[in-house]
Coordinates of N, CA and C in Angstrom, one line a residue:
X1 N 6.3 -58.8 -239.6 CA 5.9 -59.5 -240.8 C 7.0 -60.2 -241.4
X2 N 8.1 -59.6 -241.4 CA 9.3 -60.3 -242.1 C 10.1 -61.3 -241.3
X3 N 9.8 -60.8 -240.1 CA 10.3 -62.1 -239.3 C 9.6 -63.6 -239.2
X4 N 8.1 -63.2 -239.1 CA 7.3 -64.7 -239.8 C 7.5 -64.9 -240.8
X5 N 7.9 -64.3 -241.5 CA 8.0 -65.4 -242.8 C 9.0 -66.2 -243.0
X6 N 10.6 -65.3 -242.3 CA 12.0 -66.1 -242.1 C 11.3 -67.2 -241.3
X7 N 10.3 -67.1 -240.2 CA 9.9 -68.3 -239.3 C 9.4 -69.9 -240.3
X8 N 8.7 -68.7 -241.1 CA 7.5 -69.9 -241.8 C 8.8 -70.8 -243.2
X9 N 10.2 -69.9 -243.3 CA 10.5 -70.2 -244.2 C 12.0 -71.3 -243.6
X10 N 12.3 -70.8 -242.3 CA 12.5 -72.1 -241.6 C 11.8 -73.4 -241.4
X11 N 10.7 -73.5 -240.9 CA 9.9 -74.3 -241.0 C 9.8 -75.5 -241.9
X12 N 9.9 -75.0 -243.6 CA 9.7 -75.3 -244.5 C 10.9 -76.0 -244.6
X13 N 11.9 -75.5 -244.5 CA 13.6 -75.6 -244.4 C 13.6 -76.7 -243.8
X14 N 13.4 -77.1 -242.8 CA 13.5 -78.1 -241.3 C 12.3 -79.3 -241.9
X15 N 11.5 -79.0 -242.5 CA 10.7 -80.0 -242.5 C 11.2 -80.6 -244.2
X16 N 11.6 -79.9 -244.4 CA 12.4 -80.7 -245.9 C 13.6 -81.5 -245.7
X17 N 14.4 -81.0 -245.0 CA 15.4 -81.6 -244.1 C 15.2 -82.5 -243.9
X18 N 14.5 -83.0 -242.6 CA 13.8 -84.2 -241.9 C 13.5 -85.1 -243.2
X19 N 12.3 -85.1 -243.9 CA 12.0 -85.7 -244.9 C 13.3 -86.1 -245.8
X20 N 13.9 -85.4 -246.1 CA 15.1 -86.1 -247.0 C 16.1 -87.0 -245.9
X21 N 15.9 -86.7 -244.5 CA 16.8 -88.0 -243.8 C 16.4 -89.5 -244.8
X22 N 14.9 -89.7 -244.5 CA 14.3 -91.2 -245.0 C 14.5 -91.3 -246.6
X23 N 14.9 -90.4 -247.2 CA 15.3 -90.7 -248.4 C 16.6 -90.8 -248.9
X24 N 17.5 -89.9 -247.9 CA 18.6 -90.8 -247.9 C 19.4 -91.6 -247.3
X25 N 18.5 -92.4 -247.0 CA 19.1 -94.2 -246.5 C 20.0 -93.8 -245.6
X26 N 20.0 -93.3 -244.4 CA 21.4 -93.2 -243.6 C 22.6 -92.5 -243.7
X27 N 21.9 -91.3 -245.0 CA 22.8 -90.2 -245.4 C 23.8 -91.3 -246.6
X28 N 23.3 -92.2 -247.3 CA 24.2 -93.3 -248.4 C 24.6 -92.6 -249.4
X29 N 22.8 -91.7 -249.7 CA 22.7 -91.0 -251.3 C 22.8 -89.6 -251.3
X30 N 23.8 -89.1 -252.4 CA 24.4 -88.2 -252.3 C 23.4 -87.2 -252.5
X31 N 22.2 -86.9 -253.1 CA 21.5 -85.8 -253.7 C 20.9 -85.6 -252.2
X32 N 19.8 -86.8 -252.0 CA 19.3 -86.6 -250.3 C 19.9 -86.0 -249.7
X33 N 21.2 -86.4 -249.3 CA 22.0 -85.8 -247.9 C 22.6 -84.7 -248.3
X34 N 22.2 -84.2 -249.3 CA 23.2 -82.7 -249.6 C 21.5 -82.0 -249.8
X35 N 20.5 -82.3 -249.7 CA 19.1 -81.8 -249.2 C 18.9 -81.5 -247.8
X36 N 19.3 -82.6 -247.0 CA 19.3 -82.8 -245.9 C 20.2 -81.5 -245.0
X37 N 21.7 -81.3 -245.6 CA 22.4 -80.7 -244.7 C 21.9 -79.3 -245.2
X38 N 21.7 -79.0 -246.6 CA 21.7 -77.5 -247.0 C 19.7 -77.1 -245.8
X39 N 19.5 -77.7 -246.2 CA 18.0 -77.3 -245.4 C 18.2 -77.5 -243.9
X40 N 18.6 -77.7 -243.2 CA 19.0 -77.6 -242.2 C 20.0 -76.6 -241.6
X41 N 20.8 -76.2 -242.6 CA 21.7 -75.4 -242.2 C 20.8 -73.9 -242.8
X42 N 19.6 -74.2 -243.7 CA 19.3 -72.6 -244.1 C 18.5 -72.3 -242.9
X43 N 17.4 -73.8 -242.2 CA 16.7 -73.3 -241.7 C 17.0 -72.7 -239.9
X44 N 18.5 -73.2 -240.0 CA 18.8 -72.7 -238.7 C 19.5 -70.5 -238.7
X45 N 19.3 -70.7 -240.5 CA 20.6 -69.5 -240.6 C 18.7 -68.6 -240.6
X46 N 18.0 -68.9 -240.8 CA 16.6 -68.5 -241.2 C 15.8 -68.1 -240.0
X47 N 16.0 -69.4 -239.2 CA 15.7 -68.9 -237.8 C 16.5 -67.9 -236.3
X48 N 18.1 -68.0 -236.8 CA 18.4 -67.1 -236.1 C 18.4 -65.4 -236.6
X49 N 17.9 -65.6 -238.1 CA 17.8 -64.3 -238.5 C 16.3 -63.7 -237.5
X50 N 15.3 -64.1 -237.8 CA 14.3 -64.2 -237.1 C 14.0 -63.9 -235.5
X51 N 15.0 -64.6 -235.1 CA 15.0 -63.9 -233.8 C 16.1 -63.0 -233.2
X52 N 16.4 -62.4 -234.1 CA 16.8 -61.1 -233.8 C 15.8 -60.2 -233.3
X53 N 14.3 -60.4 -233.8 CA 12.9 -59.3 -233.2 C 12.2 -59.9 -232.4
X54 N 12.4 -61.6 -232.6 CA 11.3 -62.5 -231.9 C 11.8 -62.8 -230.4
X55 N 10.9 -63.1 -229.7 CA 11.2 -63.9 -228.4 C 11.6 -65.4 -229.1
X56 N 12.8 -65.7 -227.9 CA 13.1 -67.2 -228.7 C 12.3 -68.6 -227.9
X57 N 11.6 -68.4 -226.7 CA 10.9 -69.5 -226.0 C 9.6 -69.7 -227.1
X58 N 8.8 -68.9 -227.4 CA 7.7 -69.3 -228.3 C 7.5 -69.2 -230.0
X59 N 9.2 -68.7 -230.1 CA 9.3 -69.1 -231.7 C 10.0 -70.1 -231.7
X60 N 10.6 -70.7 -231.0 CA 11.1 -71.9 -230.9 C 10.1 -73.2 -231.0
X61 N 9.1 -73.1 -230.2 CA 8.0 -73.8 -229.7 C 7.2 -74.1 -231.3
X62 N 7.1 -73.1 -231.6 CA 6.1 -72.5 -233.1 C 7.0 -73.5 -234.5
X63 N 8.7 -73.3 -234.1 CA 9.3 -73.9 -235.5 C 9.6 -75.4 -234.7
X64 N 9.5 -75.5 -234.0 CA 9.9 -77.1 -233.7 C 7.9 -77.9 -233.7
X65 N 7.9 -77.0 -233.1 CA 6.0 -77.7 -233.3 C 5.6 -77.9 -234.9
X66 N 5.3 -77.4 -235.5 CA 4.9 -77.3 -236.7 C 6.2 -78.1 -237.8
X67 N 7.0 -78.2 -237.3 CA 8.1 -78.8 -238.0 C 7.7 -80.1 -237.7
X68 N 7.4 -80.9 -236.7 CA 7.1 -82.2 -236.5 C 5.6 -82.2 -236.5
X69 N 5.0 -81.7 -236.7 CA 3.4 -81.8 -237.4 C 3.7 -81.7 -239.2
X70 N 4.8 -81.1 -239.9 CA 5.0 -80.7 -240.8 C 5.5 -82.6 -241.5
X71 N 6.7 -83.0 -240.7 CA 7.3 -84.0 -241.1 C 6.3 -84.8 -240.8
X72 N 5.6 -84.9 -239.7 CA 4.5 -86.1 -239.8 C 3.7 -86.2 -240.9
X73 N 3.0 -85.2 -241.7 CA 2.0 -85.2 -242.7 C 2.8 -85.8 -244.1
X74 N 4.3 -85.2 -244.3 CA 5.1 -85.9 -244.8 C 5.4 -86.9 -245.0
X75 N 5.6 -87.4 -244.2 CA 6.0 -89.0 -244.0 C 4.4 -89.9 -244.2
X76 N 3.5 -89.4 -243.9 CA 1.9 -89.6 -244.5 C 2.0 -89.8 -245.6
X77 N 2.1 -88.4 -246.5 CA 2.1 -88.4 -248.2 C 3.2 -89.1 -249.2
X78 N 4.0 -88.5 -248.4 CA 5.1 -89.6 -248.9 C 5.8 -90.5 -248.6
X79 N 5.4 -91.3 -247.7 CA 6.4 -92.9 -247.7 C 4.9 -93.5 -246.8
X80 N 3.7 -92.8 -247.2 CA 2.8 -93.6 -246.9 C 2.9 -94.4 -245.3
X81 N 3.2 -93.8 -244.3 CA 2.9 -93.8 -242.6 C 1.9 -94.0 -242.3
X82 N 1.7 -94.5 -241.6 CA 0.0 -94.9 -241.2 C -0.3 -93.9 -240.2
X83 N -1.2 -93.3 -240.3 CA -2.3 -92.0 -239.6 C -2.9 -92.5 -239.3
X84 N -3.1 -92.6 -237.4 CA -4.0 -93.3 -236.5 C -4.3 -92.1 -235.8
X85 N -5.6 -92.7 -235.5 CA -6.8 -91.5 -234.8 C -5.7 -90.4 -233.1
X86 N -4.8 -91.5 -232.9 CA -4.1 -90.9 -231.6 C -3.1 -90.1 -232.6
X87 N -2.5 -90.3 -233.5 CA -1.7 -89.4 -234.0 C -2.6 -88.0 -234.0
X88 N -3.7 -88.2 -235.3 CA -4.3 -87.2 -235.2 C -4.3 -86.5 -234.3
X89 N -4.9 -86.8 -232.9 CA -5.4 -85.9 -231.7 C -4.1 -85.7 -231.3
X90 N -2.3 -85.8 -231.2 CA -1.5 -85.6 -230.9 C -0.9 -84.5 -231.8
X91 N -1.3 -84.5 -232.8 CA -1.3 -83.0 -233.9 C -1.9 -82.1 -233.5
X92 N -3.4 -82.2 -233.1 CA -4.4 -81.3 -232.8 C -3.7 -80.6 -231.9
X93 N -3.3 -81.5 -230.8 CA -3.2 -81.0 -229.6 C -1.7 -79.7 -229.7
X94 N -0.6 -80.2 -230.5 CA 0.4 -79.5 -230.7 C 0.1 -78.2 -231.4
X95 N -0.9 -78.4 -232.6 CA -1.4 -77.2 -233.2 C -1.9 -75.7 -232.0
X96 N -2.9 -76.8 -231.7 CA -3.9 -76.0 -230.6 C -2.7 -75.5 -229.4
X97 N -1.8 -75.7 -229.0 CA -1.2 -75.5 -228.0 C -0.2 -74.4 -228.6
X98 N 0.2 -74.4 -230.0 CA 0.9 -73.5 -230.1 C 0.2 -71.7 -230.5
X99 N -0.9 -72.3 -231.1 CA -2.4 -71.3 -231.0 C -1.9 -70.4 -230.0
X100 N -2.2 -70.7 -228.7 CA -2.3 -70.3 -227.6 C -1.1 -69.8 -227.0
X101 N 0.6 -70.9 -227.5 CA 1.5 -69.7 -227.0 C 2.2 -68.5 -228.0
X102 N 1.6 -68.6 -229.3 CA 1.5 -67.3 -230.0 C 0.6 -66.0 -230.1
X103 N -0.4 -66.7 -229.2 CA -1.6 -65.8 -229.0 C -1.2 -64.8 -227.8
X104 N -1.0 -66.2 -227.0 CA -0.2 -65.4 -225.4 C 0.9 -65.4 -224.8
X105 N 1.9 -66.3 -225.5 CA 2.9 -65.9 -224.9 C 4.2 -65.4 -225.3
X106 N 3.6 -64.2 -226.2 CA 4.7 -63.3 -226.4 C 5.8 -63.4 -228.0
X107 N 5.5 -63.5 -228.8 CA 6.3 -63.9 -229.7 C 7.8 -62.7 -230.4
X108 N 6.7 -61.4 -229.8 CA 7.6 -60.2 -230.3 C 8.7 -59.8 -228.9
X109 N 9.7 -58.8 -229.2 CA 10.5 -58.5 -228.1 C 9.2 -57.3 -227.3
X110 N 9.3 -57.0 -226.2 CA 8.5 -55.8 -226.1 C 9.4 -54.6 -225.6

């Protein structure tokens, strides 16, 4: 239980991250890029705590999938990206795929 949430709270970390790259201009502005590096450095300190109990092939899969389904919807809401029907089904499909390797392929140590 505690390790998904360090997962889900990487996630959040990494996808905050990402989103403050496009806000700050090429790393120019100071508040962005000190968003940028602290979220990225928590969500890597977040994720290695995490897999200390997890398997790392499909919690990997799980924070890097959802992390770029995460920054996509972002970049949607905020800086207004255009959402086309193949994006969509390119989400689904990441979603749905990751369904399946947390369902089956092993997320805990055994």
């Amino acid at each position: 239980m505690i390790a998904g949430l360090l997962v889900g709270g990487a996630i959040l970390a990494e996808v905050t991250a990402t989103l403050s790259l496009r806000a700050s201009h090429g790393l120019t502005r100071l508040v962005p890029s000190a968003v940028v590096a602290v979220g990225y450095l928590l969500a890597f300190v977040l994720l290695a705590q995490a897999l200390k109990t997890l398997n790392v092939g499909p919690v990997y899969a799980i924070w890097s999938g959802l992390g770029t389904v995460g920054a996509l919807a972002g970049g949607v809401l905020l800086y207004d990206e255009p959402l086309r029907p193949g994006t969509v089904l390119g989400m689904t499909l990441v979603v749905v795929g990751l369904a399946v390797l947390y369902l089956y392929g092993g997320t805990t140590h055994e």
